[in-house]
PDB file of C-alpha atoms in Angstrom:
ATOM      1  CA  MET A 736      60.964 136.291  68.309  1.00  0.00           C
ATOM      2  CA  ASP A 737      60.264 139.224  70.574  1.00  0.00           C
ATOM      3  CA  GLY A 738      63.710 140.780  70.946  1.00  0.00           C
ATOM      4  CA  GLU A 739      63.734 140.384  74.735  1.00  0.00           C
ATOM      5  CA  GLU A 740      67.102 140.033  76.423  1.00  0.00           C
ATOM      6  CA  LEU A 741      68.478 136.531  76.308  1.00  0.00           C
ATOM      7  CA  SER A 742      68.207 134.401  79.422  1.00  0.00           C
ATOM      8  CA  GLN A 743      71.414 134.263  81.432  1.00  0.00           C
ATOM      9  CA  ASP A 744      71.325 130.488  80.978  1.00  0.00           C
ATOM     10  CA  LEU A 745      71.925 131.103  77.270  1.00  0.00           C
ATOM     11  CA  VAL A 746      74.958 133.345  77.833  1.00  0.00           C
ATOM     12  CA  GLY A 747      78.175 131.458  78.435  1.00  0.00           C
ATOM     13  CA  GLN A 748      81.878 131.929  78.950  1.00  0.00           C
ATOM     14  CA  GLU A 749      84.174 134.613  77.585  1.00  0.00           C
ATOM     15  CA  SER A 750      85.654 133.909  74.171  1.00  0.00           C
ATOM     16  CA  ALA A 751      89.410 133.898  73.664  1.00  0.00           C
ATOM     17  CA  VAL A 752      89.002 134.731  69.952  1.00  0.00           C
ATOM     18  CA  ILE A 753      86.328 137.415  69.493  1.00  0.00           C
ATOM     19  CA  PRO A 754      85.757 139.833  72.392  1.00  0.00           C
ATOM     20  CA  GLY A 755      82.579 139.012  74.295  1.00  0.00           C
ATOM     21  CA  ARG A 756      80.733 136.008  75.677  1.00  0.00           C
ATOM     22  CA  PHE A 757      79.246 133.094  73.785  1.00  0.00           C
ATOM     23  CA  GLY A 758      75.508 133.679  73.474  1.00  0.00           C
ATOM     24  CA  GLU A 759      75.516 137.386  74.250  1.00  0.00           C
ATOM     25  CA  GLN A 760      72.717 139.401  72.683  1.00  0.00           C
ATOM     26  CA  LEU A 761      73.381 140.531  69.115  1.00  0.00           C
ATOM     27  CA  THR A 762      71.767 143.015  66.729  1.00  0.00           C
ATOM     28  CA  VAL A 763      71.900 142.911  62.939  1.00  0.00           C
ATOM     29  CA  ALA A 764      72.360 146.414  61.553  1.00  0.00           C
ATOM     30  CA  ASP A 765      73.675 146.151  57.993  1.00  0.00           C
ATOM     31  CA  ALA A 766      71.995 144.620  54.942  1.00  0.00           C
ATOM     32  CA  LEU A 767      72.513 144.595  51.191  1.00  0.00           C
ATOM     33  CA  TYR A 768      69.358 144.403  49.041  1.00  0.00           C
ATOM     34  CA  SER A 769      69.407 143.163  45.462  1.00  0.00           C
ATOM     35  CA  LYS A 770      66.887 145.845  44.487  1.00  0.00           C
ATOM     36  CA  GLU A 771      64.517 148.353  45.998  1.00  0.00           C
ATOM     37  CA  GLN A 772      61.620 146.737  47.819  1.00  0.00           C
ATOM     38  CA  ALA A 773      59.164 148.456  45.481  1.00  0.00           C
ATOM     39  CA  GLN A 774      60.879 146.754  42.517  1.00  0.00           C
ATOM     40  CA  ALA A 775      61.139 143.308  44.073  1.00  0.00           C
ATOM     41  CA  ASN A 776      59.564 140.348  42.267  1.00  0.00           C
ATOM     42  CA  THR A 777      57.195 139.362  45.047  1.00  0.00           C
ATOM     43  CA  ARG A 778      55.757 136.456  43.031  1.00  0.00           C
ATOM     44  CA  LEU A 779      58.927 134.546  43.910  1.00  0.00           C
ATOM     45  CA  PRO A 780      60.361 134.032  47.400  1.00  0.00           C
ATOM     46  CA  MET A 781      63.042 136.372  48.683  1.00  0.00           C
ATOM     47  CA  PHE A 782      66.396 134.851  49.627  1.00  0.00           C
ATOM     48  CA  LEU A 783      68.032 135.744  52.939  1.00  0.00           C
ATOM     49  CA  LEU A 784      71.803 135.335  52.517  1.00  0.00           C
ATOM     50  CA  LEU A 785      74.073 134.564  55.485  1.00  0.00           C
ATOM     51  CA  HIS A 786      77.843 134.647  55.001  1.00  0.00           C
ATOM     52  CA  GLY A 787      80.561 132.765  56.845  1.00  0.00           C
ATOM     53  CA  TRP A 788      83.526 133.568  59.096  1.00  0.00           C
ATOM     54  CA  GLY A 789      85.618 136.570  58.108  1.00  0.00           C
ATOM     55  CA  SER A 790      83.379 137.639  55.251  1.00  0.00           C
ATOM     56  CA  ASN A 791      80.640 140.232  54.795  1.00  0.00           C
ATOM     57  CA  GLU A 792      77.297 140.918  53.118  1.00  0.00           C
ATOM     58  CA  GLN A 793      78.895 141.170  49.650  1.00  0.00           C
ATOM     59  CA  ASP A 794      80.126 137.571  49.708  1.00  0.00           C
ATOM     60  CA  LEU A 795      77.120 135.521  48.592  1.00  0.00           C
ATOM     61  CA  ALA A 796      75.501 138.104  46.324  1.00  0.00           C
ATOM     62  CA  ASP A 797      77.282 136.850  43.198  1.00  0.00           C
ATOM     63  CA  LEU A 798      76.132 133.301  43.893  1.00  0.00           C
ATOM     64  CA  MET A 799      72.538 134.368  43.243  1.00  0.00           C
ATOM     65  CA  ARG A 800      73.366 134.987  39.564  1.00  0.00           C
ATOM     66  CA  TYR A 801      74.046 131.267  39.233  1.00  0.00           C
ATOM     67  CA  VAL A 802      71.310 129.706  41.354  1.00  0.00           C
ATOM     68  CA  ALA A 803      68.278 132.041  41.316  1.00  0.00           C
ATOM     69  CA  PRO A 804      68.795 135.114  39.100  1.00  0.00           C
ATOM     70  CA  TYR A 805      65.096 136.053  39.033  1.00  0.00           C
ATOM     71  CA  ASN A 806      64.603 136.033  42.803  1.00  0.00           C
ATOM     72  CA  ASP A 807      65.415 139.108  44.848  1.00  0.00           C
ATOM     73  CA  TYR A 808      67.541 138.794  47.964  1.00  0.00           C
ATOM     74  CA  VAL A 809      68.833 140.546  51.016  1.00  0.00           C
ATOM     75  CA  SER A 810      72.282 139.733  52.364  1.00  0.00           C
ATOM     76  CA  LEU A 811      72.986 140.424  56.030  1.00  0.00           C
ATOM     77  CA  ARG A 812      76.281 141.426  57.624  1.00  0.00           C
ATOM     78  CA  ALA A 813      77.180 139.548  60.793  1.00  0.00           C
ATOM     79  CA  PRO A 814      77.354 141.880  63.809  1.00  0.00           C
ATOM     80  CA  LEU A 815      80.742 140.811  65.226  1.00  0.00           C
ATOM     81  CA  GLU A 816      83.915 142.183  63.614  1.00  0.00           C
ATOM     82  CA  LEU A 817      87.160 140.274  63.463  1.00  0.00           C
ATOM     83  CA  PRO A 818      89.938 142.104  65.333  1.00  0.00           C
ATOM     84  CA  ALA A 819      92.067 144.317  63.078  1.00  0.00           C
ATOM     85  CA  ALA A 820      89.708 143.639  60.150  1.00  0.00           C
ATOM     86  CA  SER A 821      89.285 147.311  59.173  1.00  0.00           C
ATOM     87  CA  GLY A 822      85.549 146.944  58.652  1.00  0.00           C
ATOM     88  CA  SER A 823      85.665 144.208  56.029  1.00  0.00           C
ATOM     89  CA  ALA A 824      85.554 140.875  57.919  1.00  0.00           C
ATOM     90  CA  PHE A 825      82.736 139.802  60.228  1.00  0.00           C
ATOM     91  CA  THR A 826      81.474 136.761  62.098  1.00  0.00           C
ATOM     92  CA  TRP A 827      78.215 135.508  63.571  1.00  0.00           C
ATOM     93  CA  PHE A 828      79.995 133.519  66.282  1.00  0.00           C
ATOM     94  CA  HIS A 829      82.725 134.198  68.834  1.00  0.00           C
ATOM     95  CA  ASP A 830      84.981 131.582  67.228  1.00  0.00           C
ATOM     96  CA  CYS A 831      85.386 130.253  63.702  1.00  0.00           C
ATOM     97  CA  VAL A 832      83.928 126.822  64.482  1.00  0.00           C
ATOM     98  CA  PRO A 833      82.638 126.796  68.068  1.00  0.00           C
ATOM     99  CA  THR A 834      81.584 123.464  69.515  1.00  0.00           C
ATOM    100  CA  GLY A 835      79.302 122.072  72.212  1.00  0.00           C
ATOM    101  CA  GLU A 836      77.508 124.507  74.477  1.00  0.00           C
ATOM    102  CA  ASP A 837      79.447 127.459  73.026  1.00  0.00           C
ATOM    103  CA  LEU A 838      77.939 126.680  69.619  1.00  0.00           C
ATOM    104  CA  ASP A 839      74.447 126.223  71.074  1.00  0.00           C
ATOM    105  CA  ARG A 840      74.600 129.643  72.694  1.00  0.00           C
ATOM    106  CA  ASP A 841      76.101 131.506  69.741  1.00  0.00           C
ATOM    107  CA  ALA A 842      73.782 129.847  67.199  1.00  0.00           C
ATOM    108  CA  TYR A 843      70.738 130.783  69.254  1.00  0.00           C
ATOM    109  CA  ALA A 844      71.844 134.396  69.806  1.00  0.00           C
ATOM    110  CA  ALA A 845      72.642 134.940  66.131  1.00  0.00           C
ATOM    111  CA  ALA A 846      69.440 133.253  64.946  1.00  0.00           C
ATOM    112  CA  VAL A 847      67.349 135.419  67.277  1.00  0.00           C
ATOM    113  CA  ALA A 848      69.095 138.560  65.979  1.00  0.00           C
ATOM    114  CA  ILE A 849      68.403 137.548  62.363  1.00  0.00           C
ATOM    115  CA  ASP A 850      64.793 136.601  63.081  1.00  0.00           C
ATOM    116  CA  ASP A 851      64.239 139.939  64.818  1.00  0.00           C
ATOM    117  CA  TRP A 852      65.681 141.730  61.785  1.00  0.00           C
ATOM    118  CA  VAL A 853      63.328 139.790  59.489  1.00  0.00           C
ATOM    119  CA  GLU A 854      60.327 140.669  61.637  1.00  0.00           C
ATOM    120  CA  GLU A 855      61.221 144.364  61.494  1.00  0.00           C
ATOM    121  CA  HIS A 856      62.129 144.644  57.803  1.00  0.00           C
ATOM    122  CA  ILE A 857      60.328 141.971  55.744  1.00  0.00           C
ATOM    123  CA  PRO A 858      56.519 141.933  55.346  1.00  0.00           C
ATOM    124  CA  PRO A 859      55.062 138.863  57.071  1.00  0.00           C
ATOM    125  CA  GLU A 860      53.335 137.663  53.898  1.00  0.00           C
ATOM    126  CA  ARG A 861      56.639 137.519  51.987  1.00  0.00           C
ATOM    127  CA  ASP A 862      58.078 134.021  51.550  1.00  0.00           C
ATOM    128  CA  ILE A 863      61.721 133.752  52.634  1.00  0.00           C
ATOM    129  CA  VAL A 864      64.300 131.145  51.644  1.00  0.00           C
ATOM    130  CA  LEU A 865      67.407 130.941  53.820  1.00  0.00           C
ATOM    131  CA  LEU A 866      70.794 130.435  52.174  1.00  0.00           C
ATOM    132  CA  GLY A 867      73.988 130.314  54.181  1.00  0.00           C
ATOM    133  CA  PHE A 868      77.586 129.160  53.888  1.00  0.00           C
ATOM    134  CA  SER A 869      79.626 127.677  56.783  1.00  0.00           C
ATOM    135  CA  GLN A 870      78.584 129.715  59.864  1.00  0.00           C
ATOM    136  CA  GLY A 871      75.762 131.056  57.714  1.00  0.00           C
ATOM    137  CA  GLY A 872      74.821 127.452  56.940  1.00  0.00           C
ATOM    138  CA  VAL A 873      74.530 126.761  60.650  1.00  0.00           C
ATOM    139  CA  LEU A 874      72.126 129.677  60.903  1.00  0.00           C
ATOM    140  CA  ALA A 875      70.168 128.725  57.790  1.00  0.00           C
ATOM    141  CA  VAL A 876      69.270 125.619  59.795  1.00  0.00           C
ATOM    142  CA  HIS A 877      69.089 127.160  63.270  1.00  0.00           C
ATOM    143  CA  LEU A 878      66.473 129.682  62.188  1.00  0.00           C
ATOM    144  CA  LEU A 879      64.246 126.667  61.503  1.00  0.00           C
ATOM    145  CA  ARG A 880      64.974 125.516  65.059  1.00  0.00           C
ATOM    146  CA  ILE A 881      63.646 128.737  66.596  1.00  0.00           C
ATOM    147  CA  HIS A 882      60.940 129.941  64.165  1.00  0.00           C
ATOM    148  CA  PRO A 883      60.288 127.361  61.428  1.00  0.00           C
ATOM    149  CA  GLU A 884      56.876 128.694  60.405  1.00  0.00           C
ATOM    150  CA  ARG A 885      58.442 131.915  59.066  1.00  0.00           C
ATOM    151  CA  TYR A 886      60.727 130.314  56.485  1.00  0.00           C
ATOM    152  CA  ARG A 887      59.759 128.608  53.242  1.00  0.00           C
ATOM    153  CA  ALA A 888      62.953 126.576  52.717  1.00  0.00           C
ATOM    154  CA  SER A 889      66.651 126.511  53.545  1.00  0.00           C
ATOM    155  CA  VAL A 890      69.944 126.016  51.708  1.00  0.00           C
ATOM    156  CA  CYS A 891      72.858 125.020  53.938  1.00  0.00           C
ATOM    157  CA  LEU A 892      76.265 125.010  52.232  1.00  0.00           C
ATOM    158  CA  SER A 893      79.216 123.471  54.107  1.00  0.00           C
ATOM    159  CA  GLY A 894      77.376 124.105  57.360  1.00  0.00           C
ATOM    160  CA  PHE A 895      77.200 122.164  60.580  1.00  0.00           C
ATOM    161  CA  ILE A 896      74.711 121.685  63.395  1.00  0.00           C
ATOM    162  CA  ALA A 897      74.492 122.913  66.977  1.00  0.00           C
ATOM    163  CA  PRO A 898      74.142 119.933  69.354  1.00  0.00           C
ATOM    164  CA  GLY A 899      71.160 121.369  71.256  1.00  0.00           C
ATOM    165  CA  ARG A 900      72.517 120.549  74.728  1.00  0.00           C
ATOM    166  CA  VAL A 901      71.710 123.958  76.218  1.00  0.00           C
ATOM    167  CA  LYS A 902      68.079 124.112  77.273  1.00  0.00           C
ATOM    168  CA  GLY A 903      66.099 126.620  75.244  1.00  0.00           C
ATOM    169  CA  SER A 904      68.695 127.029  72.494  1.00  0.00           C
ATOM    170  CA  ALA A 905      66.635 125.145  69.870  1.00  0.00           C
ATOM    171  CA  PRO A 906      63.024 125.552  71.066  1.00  0.00           C
ATOM    172  CA  ALA A 907      61.285 124.394  67.849  1.00  0.00           C
ATOM    173  CA  ASP A 908      63.073 121.055  67.406  1.00  0.00           C
ATOM    174  CA  GLN A 909      60.058 119.019  68.514  1.00  0.00           C
ATOM    175  CA  ARG A 910      57.622 120.543  66.018  1.00  0.00           C
ATOM    176  CA  LEU A 911      60.036 120.940  63.116  1.00  0.00           C
ATOM    177  CA  PRO A 912      59.708 117.416  61.603  1.00  0.00           C
ATOM    178  CA  SER A 913      55.939 117.706  61.114  1.00  0.00           C
ATOM    179  CA  LEU A 914      56.399 120.851  58.993  1.00  0.00           C
ATOM    180  CA  GLU A 915      58.498 119.016  56.351  1.00  0.00           C
ATOM    181  CA  ILE A 916      60.402 122.156  55.350  1.00  0.00           C
ATOM    182  CA  PRO A 917      62.520 121.620  52.206  1.00  0.00           C
ATOM    183  CA  VAL A 918      66.257 121.798  52.938  1.00  0.00           C
ATOM    184  CA  PHE A 919      69.202 121.497  50.552  1.00  0.00           C
ATOM    185  CA  TYR A 920      72.464 120.465  52.206  1.00  0.00           C
ATOM    186  CA  GLY A 921      75.690 120.449  50.212  1.00  0.00           C
ATOM    187  CA  TYR A 922      79.232 119.775  51.433  1.00  0.00           C
ATOM    188  CA  GLY A 923      82.619 118.660  50.136  1.00  0.00           C
ATOM    189  CA  SER A 924      84.250 115.296  50.739  1.00  0.00           C
ATOM    190  CA  ALA A 925      87.571 117.109  51.270  1.00  0.00           C
ATOM    191  CA  ASP A 926      86.304 119.852  53.612  1.00  0.00           C
ATOM    192  CA  ASN A 927      89.361 121.085  55.509  1.00  0.00           C
ATOM    193  CA  VAL A 928      87.474 123.140  58.105  1.00  0.00           C
ATOM    194  CA  ILE A 929      84.510 121.060  59.300  1.00  0.00           C
ATOM    195  CA  PRO A 930      85.339 117.498  60.442  1.00  0.00           C
ATOM    196  CA  ARG A 931      83.713 114.824  58.311  1.00  0.00           C
ATOM    197  CA  TYR A 932      81.853 113.349  61.282  1.00  0.00           C
ATOM    198  CA  GLU A 933      80.237 116.760  61.877  1.00  0.00           C
ATOM    199  CA  LEU A 934      79.106 116.924  58.245  1.00  0.00           C
ATOM    200  CA  TYR A 935      77.614 113.438  58.450  1.00  0.00           C
ATOM    201  CA  ALA A 936      75.964 114.212  61.790  1.00  0.00           C
ATOM    202  CA  THR A 937      74.392 117.306  60.237  1.00  0.00           C
ATOM    203  CA  ASP A 938      73.162 115.271  57.286  1.00  0.00           C
ATOM    204  CA  ALA A 939      71.593 112.704  59.637  1.00  0.00           C
ATOM    205  CA  TRP A 940      69.937 115.371  61.816  1.00  0.00           C
ATOM    206  CA  LEU A 941      68.449 117.122  58.798  1.00  0.00           C
ATOM    207  CA  GLU A 942      67.164 113.803  57.449  1.00  0.00           C
ATOM    208  CA  GLU A 943      65.210 113.318  60.681  1.00  0.00           C
ATOM    209  CA  HIS A 944      63.896 116.873  61.009  1.00  0.00           C
ATOM    210  CA  THR A 945      63.335 118.268  57.491  1.00  0.00           C
ATOM    211  CA  TRP A 946      62.435 117.365  53.899  1.00  0.00           C
ATOM    212  CA  LEU A 947      66.080 116.905  52.978  1.00  0.00           C
ATOM    213  CA  THR A 948      67.985 116.813  49.714  1.00  0.00           C
ATOM    214  CA  SER A 949      71.715 116.356  50.354  1.00  0.00           C
ATOM    215  CA  HIS A 950      74.797 116.074  48.165  1.00  0.00           C
ATOM    216  CA  GLU A 951      78.413 115.295  48.999  1.00  0.00           C
ATOM    217  CA  TYR A 952      80.794 116.664  46.352  1.00  0.00           C
ATOM    218  CA  HIS A 953      83.875 114.551  45.698  1.00  0.00           C
ATOM    219  CA  GLY A 954      87.154 116.406  46.145  1.00  0.00           C
ATOM    220  CA  LEU A 955      85.521 119.700  47.152  1.00  0.00           C
ATOM    221  CA  ASP A 956      87.022 121.462  50.160  1.00  0.00           C
ATOM    222  CA  HIS A 957      85.312 124.104  52.320  1.00  0.00           C
ATOM    223  CA  ALA A 958      83.858 125.835  49.283  1.00  0.00           C
ATOM    224  CA  VAL A 959      81.158 125.679  46.606  1.00  0.00           C
ATOM    225  CA  ASN A 960      81.369 124.733  42.930  1.00  0.00           C
ATOM    226  CA  LEU A 961      79.413 124.806  39.676  1.00  0.00           C
ATOM    227  CA  GLU A 962      78.069 121.268  40.122  1.00  0.00           C
ATOM    228  CA  GLU A 963      76.563 122.332  43.440  1.00  0.00           C
ATOM    229  CA  PHE A 964      75.032 125.427  41.821  1.00  0.00           C
ATOM    230  CA  SER A 965      73.382 123.203  39.218  1.00  0.00           C
ATOM    231  CA  ASP A 966      71.946 120.916  41.893  1.00  0.00           C
ATOM    232  CA  ILE A 967      70.621 123.885  43.859  1.00  0.00           C
ATOM    233  CA  ARG A 968      68.942 125.324  40.745  1.00  0.00           C
ATOM    234  CA  GLN A 969      67.208 122.021  40.077  1.00  0.00           C
ATOM    235  CA  TRP A 970      66.101 121.715  43.702  1.00  0.00           C
ATOM    236  CA  LEU A 971      64.704 125.262  43.680  1.00  0.00           C
ATOM    237  CA  ILE A 972      62.678 124.564  40.544  1.00  0.00           C
ATOM    238  CA  GLN A 973      61.376 121.274  41.943  1.00  0.00           C
ATOM    239  CA  ASN A 974      60.185 123.101  45.063  1.00  0.00           C
ATOM    240  CA  ASN A 975      58.599 126.014  43.120  1.00  0.00           C
ATOM    241  CA  ILE A 976      61.028 128.490  44.652  1.00  0.00           C
ATOM    242  CA  SER A 977      62.679 129.915  41.536  1.00  0.00           C
ATOM    243  CA  SER A 978      61.950 130.215  37.858  1.00  0.00           C
ATOM    244  CA  GLY A 979      63.469 127.725  35.435  1.00  0.00           C
ATOM    245  CA  MET A 980      64.345 130.564  33.045  1.00  0.00           C
ATOM    246  CA  MET A 981      68.087 131.036  32.599  1.00  0.00           C
TER     247      MET A 981
END
């Protein structure tokens, strides 16, 4: 992406939750690296970690010890702060679970901000695997919908999908299926945040647009578990993304 200001058609109404308008231009400023770039294991892809509502860049770092301990990563902090959060809780969107055109606009704005950050900070020859939870899961998919050629694979955990009703909010949807990008989608059967029909709709959309591996975890709520970690590790090895050494 080129960092140009977003079209007014992609900026929507004021939010009643987080100050600002759905789809307003965002900038990613804070990132946590697993190690210095000069020490990174560039033989393996780098993971780009994207947290969920009310969390921060520290949230998913521990997960990497379980799923891909030999890959380096960078974890980004969402640019919007929750009111009265005292600098510890952030969000990519102007609501916890926006819907419809609000979600289209916020998903596009956040994905553009992340893609711009990647262009500025990560060498173009470096393979990147997206991994996000909840809102971050939305973006781990939406980055494929704006710039699929840049990303090697994607892991979407308890995420959901923007409907794509707003023109220009998912510009790569038509060419995405032919690229057959590997995607892992995991979600709980007892998710208490994302409606089940949204989870199933996401699963169906990914089946049509990506090289999908999906798992529904019985009894799991809006969270992750060790069984899911094991499935992700196996999927990463099968797709030559991480080392099988543990």
